[in-house]
Each structure stands twice: as C-alpha cells, then as structure tokens.
Short mmCIF file of C-alpha atoms in Angstrom, two decimals:
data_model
loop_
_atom_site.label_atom_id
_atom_site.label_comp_id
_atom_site.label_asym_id
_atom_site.label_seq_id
_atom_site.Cartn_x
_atom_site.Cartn_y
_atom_site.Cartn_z
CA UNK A 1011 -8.43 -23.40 -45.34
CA UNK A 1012 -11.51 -25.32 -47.28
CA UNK A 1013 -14.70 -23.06 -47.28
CA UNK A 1014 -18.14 -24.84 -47.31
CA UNK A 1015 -21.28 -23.44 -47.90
CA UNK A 1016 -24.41 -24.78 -45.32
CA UNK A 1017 -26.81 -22.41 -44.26
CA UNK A 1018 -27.79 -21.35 -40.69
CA UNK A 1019 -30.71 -23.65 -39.62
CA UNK A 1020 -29.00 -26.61 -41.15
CA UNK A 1021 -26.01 -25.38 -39.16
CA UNK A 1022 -27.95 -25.41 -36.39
CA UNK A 1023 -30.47 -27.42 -36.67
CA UNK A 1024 -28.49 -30.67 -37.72
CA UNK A 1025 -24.74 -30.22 -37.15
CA UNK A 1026 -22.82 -33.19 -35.38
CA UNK A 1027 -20.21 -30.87 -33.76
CA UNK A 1028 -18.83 -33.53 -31.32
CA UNK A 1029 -15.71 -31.64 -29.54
CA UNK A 1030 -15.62 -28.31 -31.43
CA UNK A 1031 -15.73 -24.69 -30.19
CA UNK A 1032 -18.86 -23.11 -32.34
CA UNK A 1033 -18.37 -19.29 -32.48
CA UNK A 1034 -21.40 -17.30 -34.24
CA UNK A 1035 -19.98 -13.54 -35.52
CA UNK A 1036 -21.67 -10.94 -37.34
CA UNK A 1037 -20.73 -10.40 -41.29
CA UNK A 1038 -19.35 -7.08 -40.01
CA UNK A 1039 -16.83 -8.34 -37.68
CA UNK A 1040 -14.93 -9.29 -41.11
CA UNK A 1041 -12.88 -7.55 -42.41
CA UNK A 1042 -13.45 -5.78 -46.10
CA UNK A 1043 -11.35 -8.22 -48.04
CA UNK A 1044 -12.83 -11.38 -45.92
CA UNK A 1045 -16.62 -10.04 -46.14
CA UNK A 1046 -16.39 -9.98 -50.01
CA UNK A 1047 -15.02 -13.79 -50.70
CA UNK A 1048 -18.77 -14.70 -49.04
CA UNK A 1049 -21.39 -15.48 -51.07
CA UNK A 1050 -24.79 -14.18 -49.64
CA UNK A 1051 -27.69 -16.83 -50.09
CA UNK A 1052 -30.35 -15.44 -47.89
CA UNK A 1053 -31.41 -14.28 -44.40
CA UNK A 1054 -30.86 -17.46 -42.69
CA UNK A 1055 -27.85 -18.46 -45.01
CA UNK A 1056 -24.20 -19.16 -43.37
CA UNK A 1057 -21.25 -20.24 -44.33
CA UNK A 1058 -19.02 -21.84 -41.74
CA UNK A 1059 -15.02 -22.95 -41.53
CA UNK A 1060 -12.57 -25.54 -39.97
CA UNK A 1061 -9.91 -23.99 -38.21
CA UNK A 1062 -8.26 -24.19 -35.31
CA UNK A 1063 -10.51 -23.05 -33.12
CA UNK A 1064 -13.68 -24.95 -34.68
CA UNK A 1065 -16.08 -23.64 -36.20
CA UNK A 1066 -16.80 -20.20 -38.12
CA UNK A 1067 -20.47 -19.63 -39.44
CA UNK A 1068 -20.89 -16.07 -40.48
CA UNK A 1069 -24.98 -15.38 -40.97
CA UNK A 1070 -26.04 -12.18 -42.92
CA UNK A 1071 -28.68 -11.52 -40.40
CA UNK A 1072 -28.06 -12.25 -36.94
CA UNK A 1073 -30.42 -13.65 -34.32
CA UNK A 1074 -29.82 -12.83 -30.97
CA UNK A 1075 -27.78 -15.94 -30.53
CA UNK A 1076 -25.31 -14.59 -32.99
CA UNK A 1077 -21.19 -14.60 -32.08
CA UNK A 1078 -22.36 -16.98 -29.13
CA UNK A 1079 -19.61 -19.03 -28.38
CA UNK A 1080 -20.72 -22.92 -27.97
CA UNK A 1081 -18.48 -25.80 -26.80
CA UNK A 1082 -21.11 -28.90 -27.34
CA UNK A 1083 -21.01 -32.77 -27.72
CA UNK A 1084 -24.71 -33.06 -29.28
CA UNK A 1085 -26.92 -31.36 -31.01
CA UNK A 1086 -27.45 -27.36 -31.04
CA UNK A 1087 -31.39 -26.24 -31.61
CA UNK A 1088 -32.71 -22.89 -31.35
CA UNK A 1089 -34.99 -24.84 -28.30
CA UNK A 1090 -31.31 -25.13 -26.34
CA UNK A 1091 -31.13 -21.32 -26.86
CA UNK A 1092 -34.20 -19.71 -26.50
CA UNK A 1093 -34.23 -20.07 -22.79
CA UNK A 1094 -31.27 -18.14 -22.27
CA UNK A 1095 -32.50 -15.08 -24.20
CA UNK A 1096 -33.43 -13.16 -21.34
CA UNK A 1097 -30.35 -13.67 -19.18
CA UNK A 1098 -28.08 -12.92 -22.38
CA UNK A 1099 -30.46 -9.48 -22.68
CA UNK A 1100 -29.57 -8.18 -19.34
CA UNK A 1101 -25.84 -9.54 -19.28
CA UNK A 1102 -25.32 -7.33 -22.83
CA UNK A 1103 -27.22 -4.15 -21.68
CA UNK A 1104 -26.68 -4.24 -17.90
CA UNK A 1105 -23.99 -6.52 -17.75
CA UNK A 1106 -22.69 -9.19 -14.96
CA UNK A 1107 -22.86 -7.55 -11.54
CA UNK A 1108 -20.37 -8.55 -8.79
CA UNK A 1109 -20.70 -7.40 -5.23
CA UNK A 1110 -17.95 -6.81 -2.90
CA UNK A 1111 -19.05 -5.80 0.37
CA UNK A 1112 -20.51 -2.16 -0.21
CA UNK A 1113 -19.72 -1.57 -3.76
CA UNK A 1114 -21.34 -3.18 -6.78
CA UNK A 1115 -19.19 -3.40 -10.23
CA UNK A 1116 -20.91 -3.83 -13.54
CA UNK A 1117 -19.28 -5.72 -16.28
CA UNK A 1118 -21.26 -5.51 -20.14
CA UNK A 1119 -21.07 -8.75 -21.79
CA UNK A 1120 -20.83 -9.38 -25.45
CA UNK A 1121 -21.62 -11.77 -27.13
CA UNK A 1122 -18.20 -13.38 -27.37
CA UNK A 1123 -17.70 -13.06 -23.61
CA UNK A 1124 -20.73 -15.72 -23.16
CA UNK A 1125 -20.29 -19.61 -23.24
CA UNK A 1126 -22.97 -22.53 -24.01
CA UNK A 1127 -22.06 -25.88 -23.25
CA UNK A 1128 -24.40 -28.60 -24.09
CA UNK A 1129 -23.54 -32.09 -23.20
CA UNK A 1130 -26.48 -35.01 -24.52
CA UNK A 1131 -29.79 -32.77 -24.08
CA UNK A 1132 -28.36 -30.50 -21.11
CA UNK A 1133 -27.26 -27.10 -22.45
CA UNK A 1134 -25.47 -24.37 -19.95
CA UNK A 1135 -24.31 -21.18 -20.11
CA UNK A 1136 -21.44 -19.41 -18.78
CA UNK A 1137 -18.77 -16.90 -19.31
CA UNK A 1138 -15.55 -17.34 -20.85
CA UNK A 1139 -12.14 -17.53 -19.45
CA UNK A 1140 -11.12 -14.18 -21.04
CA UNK A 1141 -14.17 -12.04 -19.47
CA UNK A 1142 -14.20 -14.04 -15.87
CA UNK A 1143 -10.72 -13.72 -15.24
CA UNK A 1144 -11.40 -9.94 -16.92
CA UNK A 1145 -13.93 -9.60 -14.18
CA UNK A 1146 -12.20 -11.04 -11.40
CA UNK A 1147 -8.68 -8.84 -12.37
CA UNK A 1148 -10.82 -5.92 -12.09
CA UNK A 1149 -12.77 -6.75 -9.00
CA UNK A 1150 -9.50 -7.59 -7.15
CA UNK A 1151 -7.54 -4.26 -8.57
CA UNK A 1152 -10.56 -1.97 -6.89
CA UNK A 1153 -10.76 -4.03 -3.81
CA UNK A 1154 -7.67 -4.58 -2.57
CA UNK A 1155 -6.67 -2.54 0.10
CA UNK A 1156 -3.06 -3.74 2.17
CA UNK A 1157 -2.94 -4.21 5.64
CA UNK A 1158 -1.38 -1.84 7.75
CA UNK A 1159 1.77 -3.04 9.90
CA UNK A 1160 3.76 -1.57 12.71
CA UNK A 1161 7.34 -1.67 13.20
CA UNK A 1162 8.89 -1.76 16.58
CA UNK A 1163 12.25 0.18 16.09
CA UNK A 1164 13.52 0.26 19.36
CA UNK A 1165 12.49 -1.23 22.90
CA UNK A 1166 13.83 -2.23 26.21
CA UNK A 1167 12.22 -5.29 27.08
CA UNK A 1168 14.19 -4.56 31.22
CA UNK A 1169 10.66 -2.82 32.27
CA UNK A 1170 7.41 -1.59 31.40
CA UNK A 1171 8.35 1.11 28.72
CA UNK A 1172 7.29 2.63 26.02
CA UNK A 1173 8.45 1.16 22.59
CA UNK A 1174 9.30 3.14 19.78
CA UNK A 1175 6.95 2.59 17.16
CA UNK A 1176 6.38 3.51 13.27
CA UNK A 1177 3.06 3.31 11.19
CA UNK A 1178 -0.21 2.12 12.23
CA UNK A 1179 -1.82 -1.66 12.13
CA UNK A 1180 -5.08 -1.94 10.74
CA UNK A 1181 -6.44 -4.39 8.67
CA UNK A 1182 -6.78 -4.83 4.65
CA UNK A 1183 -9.02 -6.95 2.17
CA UNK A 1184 -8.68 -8.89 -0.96
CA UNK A 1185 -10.64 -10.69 -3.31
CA UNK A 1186 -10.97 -14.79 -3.05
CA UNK A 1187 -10.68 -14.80 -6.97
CA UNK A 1188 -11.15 -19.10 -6.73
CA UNK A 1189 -13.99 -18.75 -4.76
CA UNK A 1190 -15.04 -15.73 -6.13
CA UNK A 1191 -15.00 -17.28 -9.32
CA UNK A 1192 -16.60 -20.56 -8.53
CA UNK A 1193 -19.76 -17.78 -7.26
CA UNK A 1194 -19.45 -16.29 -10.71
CA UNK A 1195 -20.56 -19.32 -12.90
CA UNK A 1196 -22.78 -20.83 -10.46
CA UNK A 1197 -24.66 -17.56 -10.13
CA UNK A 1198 -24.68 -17.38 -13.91
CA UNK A 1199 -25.42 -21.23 -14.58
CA UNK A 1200 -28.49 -20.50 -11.92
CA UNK A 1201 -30.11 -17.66 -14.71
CA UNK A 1202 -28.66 -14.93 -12.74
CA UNK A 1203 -27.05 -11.88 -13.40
CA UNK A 1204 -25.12 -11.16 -10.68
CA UNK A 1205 -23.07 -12.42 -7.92
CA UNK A 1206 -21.57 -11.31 -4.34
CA UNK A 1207 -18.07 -11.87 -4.32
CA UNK A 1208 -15.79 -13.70 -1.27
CA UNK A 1209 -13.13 -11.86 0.27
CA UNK A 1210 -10.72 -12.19 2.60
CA UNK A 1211 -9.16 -9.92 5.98
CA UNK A 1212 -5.77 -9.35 6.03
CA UNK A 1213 -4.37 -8.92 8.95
CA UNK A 1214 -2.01 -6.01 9.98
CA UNK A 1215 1.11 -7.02 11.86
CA UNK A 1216 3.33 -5.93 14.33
CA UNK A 1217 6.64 -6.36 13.04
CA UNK A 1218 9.59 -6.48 15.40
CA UNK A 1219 12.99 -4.72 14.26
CA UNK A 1220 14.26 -3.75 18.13
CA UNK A 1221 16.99 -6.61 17.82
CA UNK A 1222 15.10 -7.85 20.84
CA UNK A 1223 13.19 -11.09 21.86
CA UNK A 1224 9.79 -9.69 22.63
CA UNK A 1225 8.17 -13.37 21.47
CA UNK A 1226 4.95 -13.75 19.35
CA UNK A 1227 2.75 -10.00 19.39
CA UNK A 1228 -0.18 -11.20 17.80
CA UNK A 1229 -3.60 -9.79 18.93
CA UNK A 1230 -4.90 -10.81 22.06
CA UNK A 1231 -7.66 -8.29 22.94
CA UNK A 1232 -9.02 -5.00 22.50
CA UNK A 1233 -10.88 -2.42 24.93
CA UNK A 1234 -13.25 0.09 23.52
CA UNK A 1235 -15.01 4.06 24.52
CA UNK A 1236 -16.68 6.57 22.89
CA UNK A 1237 -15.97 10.33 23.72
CA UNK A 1238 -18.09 11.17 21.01
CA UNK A 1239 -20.24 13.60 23.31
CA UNK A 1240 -17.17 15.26 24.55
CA UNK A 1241 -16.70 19.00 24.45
CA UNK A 1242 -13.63 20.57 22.71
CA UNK A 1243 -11.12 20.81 25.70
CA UNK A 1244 -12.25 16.94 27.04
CA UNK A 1245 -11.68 15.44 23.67
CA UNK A 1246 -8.23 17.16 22.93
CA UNK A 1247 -7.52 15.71 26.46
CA UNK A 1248 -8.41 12.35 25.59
CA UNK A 1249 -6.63 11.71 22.17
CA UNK A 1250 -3.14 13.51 24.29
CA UNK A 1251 -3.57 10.67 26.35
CA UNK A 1252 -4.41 8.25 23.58
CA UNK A 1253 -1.68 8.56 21.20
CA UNK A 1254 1.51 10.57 24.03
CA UNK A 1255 1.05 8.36 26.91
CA UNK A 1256 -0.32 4.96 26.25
CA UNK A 1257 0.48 3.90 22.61
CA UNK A 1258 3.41 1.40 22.77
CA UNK A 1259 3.71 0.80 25.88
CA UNK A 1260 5.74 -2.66 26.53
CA UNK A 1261 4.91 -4.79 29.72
CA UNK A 1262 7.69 -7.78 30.09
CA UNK A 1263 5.96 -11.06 31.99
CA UNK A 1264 5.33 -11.11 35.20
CA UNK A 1265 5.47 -6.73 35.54
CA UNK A 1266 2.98 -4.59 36.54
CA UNK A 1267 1.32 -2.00 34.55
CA UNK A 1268 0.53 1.49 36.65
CA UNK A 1269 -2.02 4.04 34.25
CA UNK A 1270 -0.79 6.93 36.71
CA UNK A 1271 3.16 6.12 36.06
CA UNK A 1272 2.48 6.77 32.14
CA UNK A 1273 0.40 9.60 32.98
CA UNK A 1274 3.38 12.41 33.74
CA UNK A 1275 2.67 16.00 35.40
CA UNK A 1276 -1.22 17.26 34.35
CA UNK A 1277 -0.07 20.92 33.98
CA UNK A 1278 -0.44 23.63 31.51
CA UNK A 1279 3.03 23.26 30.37
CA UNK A 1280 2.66 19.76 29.29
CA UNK A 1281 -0.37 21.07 27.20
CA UNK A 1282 -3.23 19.70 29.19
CA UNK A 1283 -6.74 21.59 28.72
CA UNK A 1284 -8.86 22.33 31.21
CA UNK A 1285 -12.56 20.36 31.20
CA UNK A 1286 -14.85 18.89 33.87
CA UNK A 1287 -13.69 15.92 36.76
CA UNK A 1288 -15.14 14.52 39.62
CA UNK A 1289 -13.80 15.46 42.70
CA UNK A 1290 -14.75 14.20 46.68
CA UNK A 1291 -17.32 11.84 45.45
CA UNK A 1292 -20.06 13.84 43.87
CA UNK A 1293 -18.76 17.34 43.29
CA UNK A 1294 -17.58 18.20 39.42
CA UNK A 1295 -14.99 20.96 39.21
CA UNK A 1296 -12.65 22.23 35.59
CA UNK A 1297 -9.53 20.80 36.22
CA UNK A 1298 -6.59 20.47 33.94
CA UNK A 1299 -6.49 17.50 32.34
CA UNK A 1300 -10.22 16.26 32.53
CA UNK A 1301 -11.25 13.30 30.73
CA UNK A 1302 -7.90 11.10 31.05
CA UNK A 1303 -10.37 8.55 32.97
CA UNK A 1304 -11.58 7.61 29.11
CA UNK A 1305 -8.70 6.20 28.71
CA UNK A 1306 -8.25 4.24 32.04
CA UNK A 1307 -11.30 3.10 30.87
CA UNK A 1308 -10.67 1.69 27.48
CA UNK A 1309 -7.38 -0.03 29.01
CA UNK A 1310 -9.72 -1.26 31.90
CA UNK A 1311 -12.36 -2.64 29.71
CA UNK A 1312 -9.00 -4.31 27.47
CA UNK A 1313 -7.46 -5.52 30.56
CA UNK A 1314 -10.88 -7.54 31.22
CA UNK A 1315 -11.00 -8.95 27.33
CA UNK A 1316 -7.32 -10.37 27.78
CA UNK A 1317 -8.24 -11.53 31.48
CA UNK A 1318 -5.19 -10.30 33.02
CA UNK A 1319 -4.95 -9.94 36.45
CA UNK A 1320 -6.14 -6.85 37.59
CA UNK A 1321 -4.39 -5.62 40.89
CA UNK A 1322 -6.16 -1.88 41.29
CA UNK A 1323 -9.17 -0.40 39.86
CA UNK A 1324 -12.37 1.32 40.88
CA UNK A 1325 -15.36 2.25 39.02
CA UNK A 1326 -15.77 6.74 38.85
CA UNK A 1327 -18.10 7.67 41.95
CA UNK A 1328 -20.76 9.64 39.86
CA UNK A 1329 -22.40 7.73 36.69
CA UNK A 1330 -20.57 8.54 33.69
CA UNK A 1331 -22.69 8.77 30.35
CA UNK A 1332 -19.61 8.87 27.91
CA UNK A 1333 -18.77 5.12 29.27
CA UNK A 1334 -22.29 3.82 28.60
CA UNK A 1335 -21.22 2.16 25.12
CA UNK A 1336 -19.22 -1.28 24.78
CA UNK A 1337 -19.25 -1.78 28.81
CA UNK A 1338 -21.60 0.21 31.27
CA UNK A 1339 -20.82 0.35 34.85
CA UNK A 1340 -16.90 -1.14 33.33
CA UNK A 1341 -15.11 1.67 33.71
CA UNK A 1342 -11.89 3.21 35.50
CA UNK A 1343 -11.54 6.28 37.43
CA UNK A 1344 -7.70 7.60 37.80
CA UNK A 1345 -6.25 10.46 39.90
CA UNK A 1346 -2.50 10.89 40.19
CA UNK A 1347 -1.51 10.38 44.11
CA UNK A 1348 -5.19 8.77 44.47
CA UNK A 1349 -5.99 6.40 42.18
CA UNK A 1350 -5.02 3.96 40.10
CA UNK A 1351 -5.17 1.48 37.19
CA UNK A 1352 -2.92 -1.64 37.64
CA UNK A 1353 -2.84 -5.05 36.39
CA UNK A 1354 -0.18 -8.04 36.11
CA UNK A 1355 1.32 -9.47 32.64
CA UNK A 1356 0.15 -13.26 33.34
CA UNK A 1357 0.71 -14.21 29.87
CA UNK A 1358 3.51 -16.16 29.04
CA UNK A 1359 5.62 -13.23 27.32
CA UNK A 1360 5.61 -9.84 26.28
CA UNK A 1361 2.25 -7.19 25.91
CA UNK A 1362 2.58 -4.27 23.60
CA UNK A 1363 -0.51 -1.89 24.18
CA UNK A 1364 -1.33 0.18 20.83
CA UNK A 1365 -3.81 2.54 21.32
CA UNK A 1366 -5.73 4.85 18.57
CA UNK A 1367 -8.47 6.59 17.83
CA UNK A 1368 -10.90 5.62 15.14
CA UNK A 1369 -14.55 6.88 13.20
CA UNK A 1370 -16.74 8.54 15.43
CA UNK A 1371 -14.48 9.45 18.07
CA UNK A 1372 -13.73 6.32 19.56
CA UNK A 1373 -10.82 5.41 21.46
CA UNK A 1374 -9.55 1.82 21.16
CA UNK A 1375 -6.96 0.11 23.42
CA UNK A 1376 -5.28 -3.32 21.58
CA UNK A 1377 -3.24 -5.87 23.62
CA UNK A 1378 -0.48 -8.03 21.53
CA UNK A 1379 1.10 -11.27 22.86
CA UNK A 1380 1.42 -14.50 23.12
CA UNK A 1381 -1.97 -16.06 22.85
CA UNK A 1382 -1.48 -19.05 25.44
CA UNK A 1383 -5.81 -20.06 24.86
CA UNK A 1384 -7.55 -18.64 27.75
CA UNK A 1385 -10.98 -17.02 26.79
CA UNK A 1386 -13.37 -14.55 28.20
CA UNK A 1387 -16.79 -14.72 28.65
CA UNK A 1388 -18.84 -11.26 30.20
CA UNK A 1389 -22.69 -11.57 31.03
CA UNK A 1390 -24.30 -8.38 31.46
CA UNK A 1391 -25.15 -5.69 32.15
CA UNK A 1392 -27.58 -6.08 35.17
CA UNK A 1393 -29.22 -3.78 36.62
CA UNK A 1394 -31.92 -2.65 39.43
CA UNK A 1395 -34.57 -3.28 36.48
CA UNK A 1396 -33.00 -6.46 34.90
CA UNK A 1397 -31.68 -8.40 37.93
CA UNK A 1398 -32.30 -11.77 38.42
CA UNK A 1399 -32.26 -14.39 41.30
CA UNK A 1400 -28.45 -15.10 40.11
CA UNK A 1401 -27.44 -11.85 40.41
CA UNK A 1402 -29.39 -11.09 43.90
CA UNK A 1403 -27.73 -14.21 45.36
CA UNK A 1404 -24.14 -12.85 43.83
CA UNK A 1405 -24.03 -9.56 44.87
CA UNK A 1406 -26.87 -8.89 46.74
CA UNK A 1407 -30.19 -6.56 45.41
CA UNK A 1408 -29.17 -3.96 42.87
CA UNK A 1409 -30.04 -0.32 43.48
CA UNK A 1410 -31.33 2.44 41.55
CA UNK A 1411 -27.43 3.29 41.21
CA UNK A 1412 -26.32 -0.36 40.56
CA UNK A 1413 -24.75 -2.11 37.65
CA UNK A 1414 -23.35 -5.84 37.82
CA UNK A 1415 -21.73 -8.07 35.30
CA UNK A 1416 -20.66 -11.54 35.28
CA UNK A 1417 -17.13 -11.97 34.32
CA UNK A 1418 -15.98 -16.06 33.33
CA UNK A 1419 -12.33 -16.71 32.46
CA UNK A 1420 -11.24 -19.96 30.94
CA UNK A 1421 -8.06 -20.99 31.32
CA UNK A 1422 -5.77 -23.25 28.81
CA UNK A 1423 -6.30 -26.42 30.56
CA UNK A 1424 -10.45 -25.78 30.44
CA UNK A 1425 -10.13 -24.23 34.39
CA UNK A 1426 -13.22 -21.89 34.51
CA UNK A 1427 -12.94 -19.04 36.77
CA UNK A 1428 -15.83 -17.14 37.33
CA UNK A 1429 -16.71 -13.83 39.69
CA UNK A 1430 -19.25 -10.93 39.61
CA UNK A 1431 -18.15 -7.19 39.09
CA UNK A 1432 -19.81 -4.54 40.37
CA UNK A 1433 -19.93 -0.86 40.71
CA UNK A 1434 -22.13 1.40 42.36
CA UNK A 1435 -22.44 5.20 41.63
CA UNK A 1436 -23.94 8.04 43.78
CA UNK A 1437 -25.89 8.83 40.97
CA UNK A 1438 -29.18 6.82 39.02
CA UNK A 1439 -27.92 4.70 36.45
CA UNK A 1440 -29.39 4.14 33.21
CA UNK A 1441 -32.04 1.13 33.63
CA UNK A 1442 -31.68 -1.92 30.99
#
C-alpha cells in the first residue's frame, strides 16, 4: 500500500474523489504500531490511503466531521457539511429514535454509522447499511410478537356440537423492515432524528386437525359486552358460561343454534353462583345462575354482525346497564323452559363460535366461516331524545323506555335488506 502525505483542507477542500468511499477516523482508532509510521504536520494535517475501500485520511485533530463516512462524485467542502452538524449532534448523543406503536427505541450513532452522499452540488446524509439493518434487526427482535392459533382436535360436523379445541387465537405483530426502512432514511434525509416504524397484524388461525371437512373458518364476525360492573358471584357466572358452554361450539349449514340447549342444568352442583335476575317482567330476585343473559347477549349482538338469520330472541324486560356498551337496547334475555336465543347457519358452510374473555372484563363472542361477501351495516342507537322523522315513520314515536336501531344487510349479489329493531323496557332508558 503507497502512503501519501496531503493535509486535511486540501483533502477536503480540493479532492476529485469521483466513485470512492471517503472514511474520516480519529489517530486513535490506529493501532500503536500503525499510529507511529504517521508523520504529524499540524492540526489540520492528514494523511490519507488507497485501499480497497477508498480512502483513509487520518487528521491529528478531529472536527466534528471526523470518521464520517462519504460516498461522493464531486467535490467535498466543509459548506456540504456544516449543515448537518446539528442532526449528527443529536444522532451521536441521543441517537436515531424509531417508534413502534407504544414503545420508542433509541439507537446512538457514531460516527461511522453515518453516510454523506454528494452527487454534483447536492450532498445527503444517511445511515449505513451496517447500523440500519442494526436498527431494523433490533426493532423487529423486540416487536415481534406470534399470532396465536387454535387447533380443532376433534369434531362432529353431524350437528351443532361442541368441538374440541386447544390454545387460543389472537393476533401478533411484526415489523415491515422494507418499509420500515424506506421511513428510516427518508426521516433522516428530511434532518430528522427519528422515525415511526410500519408494522404489520398477523393474524391468528384456526387450524383444523379433526380429519373432517369443516371448509374455510376464517373470521366472519365478532359480538361484544362488558360485565365490568358485575359483582363477584355475576361475573364468576358469566366467564362459566363464557369459556364451559359456548366456546367451540360447531353449527353445520343449514342447523339451528339454541343458547338454552348449550346451557345444561343451572344448579349448585354444576357450580352455578347465585346473583340477581329478572323475573315476571319487573321483579329482580338471587337466582342461581344470574348473569348467563351476558352471554346471550354477546352471541346476540355476533349473530347481528354476521347477519345470520335470527329465528328467536327478545330484548330483557327491565333496562340493563351492563349491556349499555358496544350495542344498547341489542341485547338477549334467556331463561331455560322460557326463553330463548336461536338463529340459522345461512352461510355456505360450517360456524365455529370461540368465545373469551379479554382486558377489562369483557366478554367477546367470534364467528368463523366461510366468508361468502355479505356486509352489515347498524344505524343507531335512537332514542326518545334522538329520534328522527325516519325512525317515527319506522317504528312509530319512541318512549321514555325506547331504543331503536336500523339494521341493513347486503347480500353477495349487492341485495340490500334493510329492517328496524327495537326493544322496549319497563324501565327509563338512558337518553342519547
């Protein structure tokens, strides 16, 4: 290797380096035996050499430019580099900051993580290769979480039955590293310092191992509650019903779904509590078993999302406050011998109903299937307060115990279905 001697501004200053990789490092980064073959010539003396990878100039006191790497095709001033001074500042104290979702990473910068590309009188800079894909390794590695799947062991697909099931579906993330990346240097190239990354949902699955032909059980629709205000004996109640009598339930096409058939004996030796139902219209008494209507409720309020045909329901007598989010006045009351849920499987092939609890005490019905295009449109709520000349010439004038939604189905072949639902209570309802 041939070692000239040039000194810093001339370097700088007046260099042709058409094609080369310029890398600026600190005397110190040598090593003992490499520091002492240099000749020192003054404060803005360098020497530089051919290699490789371009050029090597090696200052004896560094400007904050120094170990910059510099891939140019014209000439490099100190004017191309001043006005990145204060980006380079932050990036080596603070360092690049990538957002993903709710979190915020910080990645320090040296100086040989940093890139300036000038090309005629336009100078850029960026990061290189090694710290972005450092950066974007890293990012991904804390982000990532895997989706959640369910296996279906075992199922007769002869009737409506319950499927035997193993883990739980939910949903995971990752990192779009090419887009992610492509945010990184454009958020850099734009004088910033930081960036929010893209990511992407993966999708938990249900994955069938019966042996069975149970056709496509991707998610169709999903019915929600909160029993968040519930006392101690209601919300045991509720998640026995949740996850014993209504998670996996399998509905072959054309059969119809009974709540109360699921339901079994509501006695103290099949462990039901005792909490607060309504009973001849307006009367409340402890009963064992009180608050299974949350769930009727949640698959009610699912039933509607999928638009299946609903063959039996009624709204509770008294108005209910635990139903008031994700559907007032949509809700299901269920009595065994009394009342019922029902509804038809109109969809082209199998339903599996999975049915959790999640954060804040909600309960969560999901319908899977064959998605054959019809959508759901629900307009609402309306009340004695809110009601307008559409809903008056619907269903009539809305009381003080009132609540009305529209409910619009559209079909596959772009047949819109429309009707009104409404359910009226003994009791004042809350006013929107």
């Amino acid at each position: 290797m041939k070692i000239r001697k040039k000194t810093l501004q001339n370097a700088l200053m007046g260099a042709k380096l058409t094609g080369l990789l310029l890398l600026i490092v600190p005397l110190l980064g040598l090593g003992t035996d490499a520091a002492s073959s240099w000749s020192k010539t003054g404060p803005t003396s360098a020497y530089f050499t051919t290699s490789e990878t371009g050029l090597t100039l090696v200052p004896e006191n560094l400007p904050w430019y120094a170990s910059l790497w510099m891939a140019t095709e014209g000439l490099v001033t100190e004017e191309d580099l001043r006005p990145f001074q204060a980006q380079v500042d932050i990036l080596l104290s603070t360092g690049f900051t990538l957002k993903i979702g709710e979190q915020a990473y910080s990645f320090p910068a040296q100086m040989k993580d940093l890139l300036l590309t000038k090309v005629n009188t336009s100078s850029t800079l960026s990061l290189t290769e090694e710290f972005l894909n450092y950066i974007l390794e890293t990012a991904a590695a804390k982000t990532k979480v895997p989706a959640g799947n369910i296996r279906i062991l075992e199922a007769d697909d002869s009737q409506t039955s319950k499927a035997t099931l193993e883990g739980d579906i939910s949903n995971g993330i990752e990192v779009v590293n090419d887009l992610t990346e492509e945010l990184i240097l454009s958020a850099i190239q734009n004088g910033l310092t930081e960036a929010t990354g893209a990511t992407r949902i993966l999708e938990g699955q249900i994955i069938n191992e019966s042996g069975k032909d149970l056709g496509p059980l991707k998610f169709l629709a999903e019915g929600r509650s909160s029993f968040q205000k519930s006392i101690d004996q209601r919300a045991f109640n509720v998640r026995k019903a949740l996850n014993e009598r209504y998670d996996g339930i399998l509905i072959p096409p054309g059969a119809e779904f009974s709540y109360v058939s699921f339901l079994g004996p509501i006695t103290k030796e099949e462990g039901w509590k005792f909490s607060l139902a309504i009973f001849k219209g307006t009367e409340t008494e402890w009963v064992r078993g009180g608050g299974i209507c949350q769930i009727s409720t949640t698959v009610y309020r699912a039933m509607l999302n999928a638009a299946l045909q609903v063959t039996e329901q009624r709204n509770h007598s008294l108005y209910v406050d635990y139903y008031e989010m994700y559907g007032v006045g949509l809700d299901a009351t269920v009595f065994p011998g009394e009342q019922d849920l029902k509804f038809i499987n109109d969809t082209p092939n199998y339903l599996l109903m999975i049915a959790e609890e999640e954060a804040n005490m909600e309960a969560v019905i999901r319908f899977y299937g064959e998605d054959d295009g019809r959508s759901v449109e629900l307009f609402g709520p309306y009340t004695h307060s809110n009601q307008t000349d559409e809903v008056v010439a619907a269903v009539g004038s809305l009381g003080s115990g009132m609540i009305a939604w529209k409910y619009r189905i559209t079909r596959p072949d772009g047949t819109v279905e429309e009707k009104w639902l409404k359910s009226t209570y003994f009791s004042p309802v809350r006013q929107q």
